[in-house]
Structure formats: C-alpha cells, structure tokens
mmCIF file with all atom_site columns, C-alpha atoms in Angstrom:
data_model
loop_
_atom_site.group_PDB
_atom_site.id
_atom_site.type_symbol
_atom_site.label_atom_id
_atom_site.label_alt_id
_atom_site.label_comp_id
_atom_site.label_asym_id
_atom_site.label_entity_id
_atom_site.label_seq_id
_atom_site.pdbx_PDB_ins_code
_atom_site.Cartn_x
_atom_site.Cartn_y
_atom_site.Cartn_z
_atom_site.occupancy
_atom_site.B_iso_or_equiv
_atom_site.pdbx_formal_charge
_atom_site.auth_seq_id
_atom_site.auth_comp_id
_atom_site.auth_asym_id
_atom_site.auth_atom_id
_atom_site.pdbx_PDB_model_num
ATOM 1   C CA . MET A 1 1   ? 0.000  0.000   0.000   1.00 78.00 ? 207 MET A CA 1
ATOM 2   C CA . LEU A 1 2   ? 2.719  2.474   0.953   1.00 83.00 ? 208 LEU A CA 1
ATOM 3   C CA . ARG A 1 3   ? 4.719  1.437   -2.079  1.00 85.00 ? 209 ARG A CA 1
ATOM 4   C CA . ASN A 1 4   ? 1.767  2.320   -4.330  1.00 86.00 ? 210 ASN A CA 1
ATOM 5   C CA . VAL A 1 5   ? 1.520  5.770   -2.749  1.00 83.00 ? 211 VAL A CA 1
ATOM 6   C CA . VAL A 1 6   ? 5.245  6.382   -3.215  1.00 83.00 ? 212 VAL A CA 1
ATOM 7   C CA . GLU A 1 7   ? 5.128  5.197   -6.841  1.00 86.00 ? 213 GLU A CA 1
ATOM 8   C CA . ARG A 1 8   ? 2.106  7.402   -7.616  1.00 86.00 ? 214 ARG A CA 1
ATOM 9   C CA . THR A 1 9   ? 3.798  10.358  -5.935  1.00 84.00 ? 215 THR A CA 1
ATOM 10  C CA . PHE A 1 10  ? 6.979  9.955   -7.974  1.00 84.00 ? 216 PHE A CA 1
ATOM 11  C CA . GLY A 1 11  ? 4.877  9.524   -11.122 1.00 86.00 ? 217 GLY A CA 1
ATOM 12  C CA . THR A 1 12  ? 3.184  12.841  -10.397 1.00 85.00 ? 218 THR A CA 1
ATOM 13  C CA . TRP A 1 13  ? 6.509  14.511  -9.644  1.00 84.00 ? 219 TRP A CA 1
ATOM 14  C CA . LYS A 1 14  ? 8.071  13.182  -12.855 1.00 86.00 ? 220 LYS A CA 1
ATOM 15  C CA . LYS A 1 15  ? 5.264  14.773  -14.863 1.00 86.00 ? 221 LYS A CA 1
ATOM 16  C CA . ARG A 1 16  ? 5.646  18.079  -13.039 1.00 84.00 ? 222 ARG A CA 1
ATOM 17  C CA . PHE A 1 17  ? 9.470  18.099  -12.762 1.00 84.00 ? 223 PHE A CA 1
ATOM 18  C CA . PRO A 1 18  ? 11.118 16.575  -15.865 1.00 86.00 ? 224 PRO A CA 1
ATOM 19  C CA . ILE A 1 19  ? 14.538 16.616  -14.185 1.00 86.00 ? 225 ILE A CA 1
ATOM 20  C CA . LEU A 1 20  ? 13.430 13.450  -12.365 1.00 86.00 ? 226 LEU A CA 1
ATOM 21  C CA . VAL A 1 21  ? 12.792 11.576  -15.629 1.00 86.00 ? 227 VAL A CA 1
ATOM 22  C CA . HIS A 1 22  ? 16.404 11.431  -16.773 1.00 82.00 ? 228 HIS A CA 1
ATOM 23  C CA . PRO A 1 23  ? 19.306 9.863   -14.876 1.00 74.00 ? 229 PRO A CA 1
ATOM 24  C CA . LEU A 1 24  ? 20.985 12.474  -12.722 1.00 76.00 ? 230 LEU A CA 1
ATOM 25  C CA . GLU A 1 25  ? 24.706 13.074  -12.848 1.00 83.00 ? 231 GLU A CA 1
ATOM 26  C CA . TYR A 1 26  ? 24.917 14.394  -9.300  1.00 84.00 ? 232 TYR A CA 1
ATOM 27  C CA . ASN A 1 27  ? 26.254 12.760  -6.182  1.00 87.00 ? 233 ASN A CA 1
ATOM 28  C CA . LEU A 1 28  ? 23.790 10.929  -3.942  1.00 88.00 ? 234 LEU A CA 1
ATOM 29  C CA . LYS A 1 29  ? 23.507 13.759  -1.397  1.00 89.00 ? 235 LYS A CA 1
ATOM 30  C CA . THR A 1 30  ? 22.669 16.307  -4.098  1.00 88.00 ? 236 THR A CA 1
ATOM 31  C CA . GLN A 1 31  ? 20.077 13.937  -5.558  1.00 88.00 ? 237 GLN A CA 1
ATOM 32  C CA . GLY A 1 32  ? 18.491 13.557  -2.117  1.00 88.00 ? 238 GLY A CA 1
ATOM 33  C CA . ASP A 1 33  ? 18.480 17.321  -1.605  1.00 90.00 ? 239 ASP A CA 1
ATOM 34  C CA . LEU A 1 34  ? 16.879 17.778  -5.022  1.00 89.00 ? 240 LEU A CA 1
ATOM 35  C CA . VAL A 1 35  ? 14.071 15.341  -4.220  1.00 89.00 ? 241 VAL A CA 1
ATOM 36  C CA . LEU A 1 36  ? 13.416 17.085  -0.898  1.00 91.00 ? 242 LEU A CA 1
ATOM 37  C CA . ALA A 1 37  ? 13.384 20.504  -2.564  1.00 90.00 ? 243 ALA A CA 1
ATOM 38  C CA . LEU A 1 38  ? 10.974 19.295  -5.242  1.00 89.00 ? 244 LEU A CA 1
ATOM 39  C CA . ALA A 1 39  ? 8.737  17.775  -2.554  1.00 89.00 ? 245 ALA A CA 1
ATOM 40  C CA . VAL A 1 40  ? 8.577  21.147  -0.808  1.00 88.00 ? 246 VAL A CA 1
ATOM 41  C CA . LEU A 1 41  ? 7.886  22.925  -4.096  1.00 86.00 ? 247 LEU A CA 1
ATOM 42  C CA . HIS A 1 42  ? 5.173  20.383  -4.970  1.00 85.00 ? 248 HIS A CA 1
ATOM 43  C CA . ASN A 1 43  ? 3.510  20.939  -1.584  1.00 85.00 ? 249 ASN A CA 1
ATOM 44  C CA . MET A 1 44  ? 3.656  24.715  -2.045  1.00 83.00 ? 250 MET A CA 1
ATOM 45  C CA . ILE A 1 45  ? 1.979  24.391  -5.434  1.00 81.00 ? 251 ILE A CA 1
ATOM 46  C CA . ILE A 1 46  ? -0.758 22.247  -3.908  1.00 80.00 ? 252 ILE A CA 1
ATOM 47  C CA . LYS A 1 47  ? -1.190 24.630  -0.967  1.00 80.00 ? 253 LYS A CA 1
ATOM 48  C CA . HIS A 1 48  ? -1.686 27.547  -3.340  1.00 75.00 ? 254 HIS A CA 1
ATOM 49  C CA . ASN A 1 49  ? -3.785 25.461  -5.758  1.00 72.00 ? 255 ASN A CA 1
ATOM 50  C CA . GLY A 1 50  ? -1.194 26.178  -8.413  1.00 64.00 ? 256 GLY A CA 1
ATOM 51  C CA . HIS A 1 51  ? -2.206 29.829  -8.324  1.00 58.00 ? 257 HIS A CA 1
ATOM 52  C CA . SER A 1 52  ? 0.474  32.102  -6.997  1.00 54.00 ? 258 SER A CA 1
ATOM 53  C CA . GLU A 1 53  ? 2.380  34.991  -8.430  1.00 55.00 ? 259 GLU A CA 1
ATOM 54  C CA . TYR A 1 54  ? 5.527  32.916  -7.968  1.00 51.00 ? 260 TYR A CA 1
ATOM 55  C CA . PHE A 1 55  ? 4.210  30.098  -10.184 1.00 51.00 ? 261 PHE A CA 1
ATOM 56  C CA . GLU A 1 56  ? 2.416  32.201  -12.789 1.00 52.00 ? 262 GLU A CA 1
ATOM 57  C CA . ASP A 1 57  ? 4.683  35.224  -13.344 1.00 52.00 ? 263 ASP A CA 1
ATOM 58  C CA . PRO A 1 58  ? 7.245  34.326  -16.041 1.00 50.00 ? 264 PRO A CA 1
ATOM 59  C CA . ASP A 1 59  ? 9.342  37.344  -15.031 1.00 54.00 ? 265 ASP A CA 1
ATOM 60  C CA . TYR A 1 60  ? 9.572  36.259  -11.385 1.00 48.00 ? 266 TYR A CA 1
ATOM 61  C CA . ASN A 1 61  ? 13.246 35.686  -10.647 1.00 48.00 ? 267 ASN A CA 1
ATOM 62  C CA . GLY A 1 62  ? 12.962 33.859  -7.333  1.00 46.00 ? 268 GLY A CA 1
ATOM 63  C CA . ALA A 1 63  ? 13.898 36.855  -5.194  1.00 47.00 ? 269 ALA A CA 1
ATOM 64  C CA . ALA A 1 64  ? 12.106 37.368  -1.902  1.00 45.00 ? 270 ALA A CA 1
ATOM 65  C CA . PRO A 1 65  ? 9.465  40.108  -1.945  1.00 47.00 ? 271 PRO A CA 1
ATOM 66  C CA . ASP A 1 66  ? 10.413 43.561  -0.705  1.00 48.00 ? 272 ASP A CA 1
ATOM 67  C CA . ASP A 1 67  ? 9.095  44.586  2.713   1.00 43.00 ? 273 ASP A CA 1
ATOM 68  C CA . ASP A 1 68  ? 6.654  47.030  1.140   1.00 46.00 ? 274 ASP A CA 1
ATOM 69  C CA . GLU A 1 69  ? 5.182  44.202  -0.968  1.00 45.00 ? 275 GLU A CA 1
ATOM 70  C CA . ILE A 1 70  ? 4.280  42.121  2.082   1.00 43.00 ? 276 ILE A CA 1
ATOM 71  C CA . PRO A 1 71  ? 0.790  42.992  3.313   1.00 48.00 ? 277 PRO A CA 1
ATOM 72  C CA . ASP A 1 72  ? 0.383  44.059  6.929   1.00 49.00 ? 278 ASP A CA 1
ATOM 73  C CA . ASP A 1 73  ? -2.001 41.631  8.593   1.00 49.00 ? 279 ASP A CA 1
ATOM 74  C CA . ASP A 1 74  ? -3.788 42.394  11.818  1.00 50.00 ? 280 ASP A CA 1
ATOM 75  C CA . ASP A 1 75  ? -3.158 40.321  14.941  1.00 52.00 ? 281 ASP A CA 1
ATOM 76  C CA . ASP A 1 76  ? -6.386 38.328  14.558  1.00 55.00 ? 282 ASP A CA 1
ATOM 77  C CA . ALA A 1 77  ? -5.310 37.121  11.135  1.00 55.00 ? 283 ALA A CA 1
ATOM 78  C CA . ASP A 1 78  ? -1.872 36.202  12.507  1.00 57.00 ? 284 ASP A CA 1
ATOM 79  C CA . ASP A 1 79  ? -3.478 34.239  15.345  1.00 60.00 ? 285 ASP A CA 1
ATOM 80  C CA . ALA A 1 80  ? -5.771 32.379  12.942  1.00 62.00 ? 286 ALA A CA 1
ATOM 81  C CA . ASN A 1 81  ? -2.875 31.706  10.589  1.00 64.00 ? 287 ASN A CA 1
ATOM 82  C CA . SER A 1 82  ? -0.713 30.406  13.434  1.00 65.00 ? 288 SER A CA 1
ATOM 83  C CA . LEU A 1 83  ? -3.544 28.170  14.583  1.00 65.00 ? 289 LEU A CA 1
ATOM 84  C CA . SER A 1 84  ? -4.077 26.748  11.108  1.00 78.00 ? 290 SER A CA 1
ATOM 85  C CA . ARG A 1 85  ? -0.318 26.156  10.766  1.00 78.00 ? 291 ARG A CA 1
ATOM 86  C CA . ALA A 1 86  ? -0.268 24.411  14.137  1.00 79.00 ? 292 ALA A CA 1
ATOM 87  C CA . GLN A 1 87  ? -3.219 22.269  13.091  1.00 83.00 ? 293 GLN A CA 1
ATOM 88  C CA . ALA A 1 88  ? -1.529 21.428  9.798   1.00 81.00 ? 294 ALA A CA 1
ATOM 89  C CA . ARG A 1 89  ? 1.695  20.486  11.606  1.00 82.00 ? 295 ARG A CA 1
ATOM 90  C CA . ALA A 1 90  ? -0.251 18.264  14.004  1.00 83.00 ? 296 ALA A CA 1
ATOM 91  C CA . ALA A 1 91  ? -2.097 16.595  11.121  1.00 83.00 ? 297 ALA A CA 1
ATOM 92  C CA . HIS A 1 92  ? 1.167  16.024  9.230   1.00 83.00 ? 298 HIS A CA 1
ATOM 93  C CA . LYS A 1 93  ? 2.771  14.571  12.357  1.00 82.00 ? 299 LYS A CA 1
ATOM 94  C CA . LEU A 1 94  ? -0.121 12.117  12.761  1.00 86.00 ? 300 LEU A CA 1
ATOM 95  C CA . TRP A 1 95  ? 0.111  11.194  9.082   1.00 84.00 ? 301 TRP A CA 1
ATOM 96  C CA . ARG A 1 96  ? 3.889  10.715  9.301   1.00 84.00 ? 302 ARG A CA 1
ATOM 97  C CA . ASP A 1 97  ? 3.555  8.619   12.464  1.00 82.00 ? 303 ASP A CA 1
ATOM 98  C CA . LYS A 1 98  ? 0.892  6.459   10.808  1.00 86.00 ? 304 LYS A CA 1
ATOM 99  C CA . ILE A 1 99  ? 3.163  5.841   7.823   1.00 84.00 ? 305 ILE A CA 1
ATOM 100 C CA . ALA A 1 100 ? 6.072  4.995   10.129  1.00 84.00 ? 306 ALA A CA 1
ATOM 101 C CA . GLN A 1 101 ? 3.880  2.579   12.096  1.00 88.00 ? 307 GLN A CA 1
ATOM 102 C CA . GLU A 1 102 ? 2.673  0.877   8.908   1.00 88.00 ? 308 GLU A CA 1
ATOM 103 C CA . MET A 1 103 ? 6.242  0.577   7.647   1.00 87.00 ? 309 MET A CA 1
ATOM 104 C CA . TRP A 1 104 ? 7.355  -0.911  10.975  1.00 88.00 ? 310 TRP A CA 1
ATOM 105 C CA . GLU A 1 105 ? 4.501  -3.434  10.925  1.00 89.00 ? 311 GLU A CA 1
ATOM 106 C CA . GLN A 1 106 ? 5.337  -4.453  7.355   1.00 89.00 ? 312 GLN A CA 1
ATOM 107 C CA . TYR A 1 107 ? 9.012  -4.819  8.249   1.00 86.00 ? 313 TYR A CA 1
ATOM 108 C CA . SER A 1 108 ? 8.183  -6.860  11.368  1.00 88.00 ? 314 SER A CA 1
ATOM 109 C CA . THR A 1 109 ? 5.960  -9.150  9.298   1.00 89.00 ? 315 THR A CA 1
ATOM 110 C CA . TYR A 1 110 ? 8.731  -9.520  6.729   1.00 86.00 ? 316 TYR A CA 1
ATOM 111 C CA . LEU A 1 111 ? 11.247 -10.478 9.438   1.00 87.00 ? 317 LEU A CA 1
ATOM 112 C CA . GLN A 1 112 ? 8.860  -13.032 10.923  1.00 89.00 ? 318 GLN A CA 1
ATOM 113 C CA . GLN A 1 113 ? 8.256  -14.603 7.516   1.00 89.00 ? 319 GLN A CA 1
ATOM 114 C CA . ARG A 1 114 ? 11.971 -14.659 6.754   1.00 85.00 ? 320 ARG A CA 1
ATOM 115 C CA . ASN A 1 115 ? 12.788 -16.345 10.060  1.00 85.00 ? 321 ASN A CA 1
ATOM 116 C CA . HIS A 1 116 ? 10.213 -19.094 9.450   1.00 80.00 ? 322 HIS A CA 1
ATOM 117 C CA . ARG A 1 117 ? 11.792 -20.242 6.181   1.00 71.00 ? 323 ARG A CA 1
#
C-alpha cells in the first residue's frame, strides 16, 4: 500500500518536474536534496492550488518580496494563521507517524516470515 503511494507520488513529480525523468549526474547527497526541494515545491503548489504569483509570473526571478510588498495583517489574522499552521503540523505529524507505524509493521511481518523459512 505504501509502495503504491510512493510510486504514484513519484509519477506525479516526474510529470511536473522533468529533471526526475532522466538519470541524474549528481552525487547521492545532491540527488536527495533535489528530491526534498521538489517535494517542498510540490507541496507549495498544492497549498496555493497552483495559483500564486511565484508560479504564474514568467518574469519572477525567485527573489524574496520587498518589505513594502508584504501585506500588513492584523493580529487576529496572525493568530488564525498560526492556529491553522499548528493544526496542519499536528495533522502532518499524525500522518507521518501512521506511515512509520505501517512501515514498521510491514518490516516486522517480513522479518517473521523470513525467520520461518
């Protein structure tokens, strides 16, 4: 089950990020960093529903916005935003822990089957 999720995820990433389709000529650490960076970018695209000035503006050069471009939010909005971030972190932690537990159970089952041969 987890393997299917991972394979579907990489299939999606390969369609979105063609660099993953071809063999990479980077060392293993750089390849790992690239996958992590693309995972973050993929999640940002999903979070913004693919609609963000950073994804749509062909002239955007990747520079951080100037201070005067960042809107001033009131404290209530900051509190709500912090709460939603905290909730998202908690949900991601539960999801990550569930995946880890499933992986551990699969590995334990594998070891038991291997030892009974």
